């Protein structure tokens, strides 16, 4: 490759890195939690700036019809209507994180994690199973070497999650890991409980280094595995934790942004399409009157991250309210103090023009506001009460001195 081609490839890579996407946490545990706790998890994730979450249902053993997905998405519209501060916090964090407008909606997904150990449990994991099709994201947790190798090579799953907080009962082989990467399967690293246990931190660091070396930093996502809102962390905190565990800054950000979107697109394409390529939809009677050319057009606003055409799976963040202006207070204290000092030095012996001196003092800043009685002050340079003028100058100089000390 010549130098020009290498530079063009490098510039394209930089543009891809600059393009911001939404942030996702695809592992919020529902086991042992109530509906109120799930609502609190969804609201906290929404406020922290996440664009999507997944409620994780863990199944140990064989699947049955009782394990079918029955949970519904949390209705955030009623919560935002009752407490506008939730939307304000979400707007603030999305602006700080640089989330583009296309990812401002908040989506909720249902995830199924199956613990597999034997061949019978492994064979039950297939796309034709109606229990599996009732969920959006499918993950497996292999606990034996044979189950891990089969999950990497053959199983139609989206995620392979391992217990990185303890000594693993299997070996991560390069051939199996690379087979999963080539098939588009992602590995999940959950940091739940790592902040409380020193031994868990040591195991997580060692296991992450092994996985990073085998995958070369690709196809890795980070999740919280939270059961309570206090266990959630902001997107930047998760990215910083990933860098501490050995990932590069780019790979750390991809582990909670682009990689999660790829997982969602893959699982929804498997769920809503035929052979992950063709969407078959029944044409309604009123659509038969349209021209034949419009039947096969791709919708202009087609969203690959949406579970269905219904709006139950996503909540659109409302526009900024008027009360948000109260959060955008901009005070230029240095400029104000400089102007006041210059005007005090330029006061002539004949008198003080009070209108010019106090023109730029911010009236809405309680710390900088100075109340002075102008009743006996000088109204014109030609005459007035000199004593009142001196008192006013002394009060103004004292106020400016306090502001300088506070600034230091």
PDB file of C-alpha atoms in Angstrom, residues 181 185-188 215-221 259:
ATOM      1  CA  UNK A 181     -15.123 -13.614  16.691  1.00  0.00           C
ATOM      2  CA  UNK A 185     -20.372 -13.526  18.589  1.00  0.00           C
ATOM      3  CA  UNK A 186     -19.361 -11.127  21.369  1.00  0.00           C
ATOM      4  CA  UNK A 187     -17.861 -11.803  24.788  1.00  0.00           C
ATOM      5  CA  UNK A 188     -19.322 -10.081  27.826  1.00  0.00           C
ATOM      6  CA  UNK A 215      -9.562 -11.376  20.753  1.00  0.00           C
ATOM      7  CA  UNK A 216      -7.052  -8.531  20.124  1.00  0.00           C
ATOM      8  CA  UNK A 217      -9.500  -6.191  21.846  1.00  0.00           C
ATOM      9  CA  UNK A 218     -12.363  -6.997  19.446  1.00  0.00           C
ATOM     10  CA  UNK A 219     -15.896  -8.281  20.119  1.00  0.00           C
ATOM     11  CA  UNK A 220     -15.914  -7.339  23.808  1.00  0.00           C
ATOM     12  CA  UNK A 221     -18.703  -5.542  25.647  1.00  0.00           C
ATOM     13  CA  UNK A 259     -20.206  -3.236  19.847  1.00  0.00           C
TER      14      UNK A 259
END
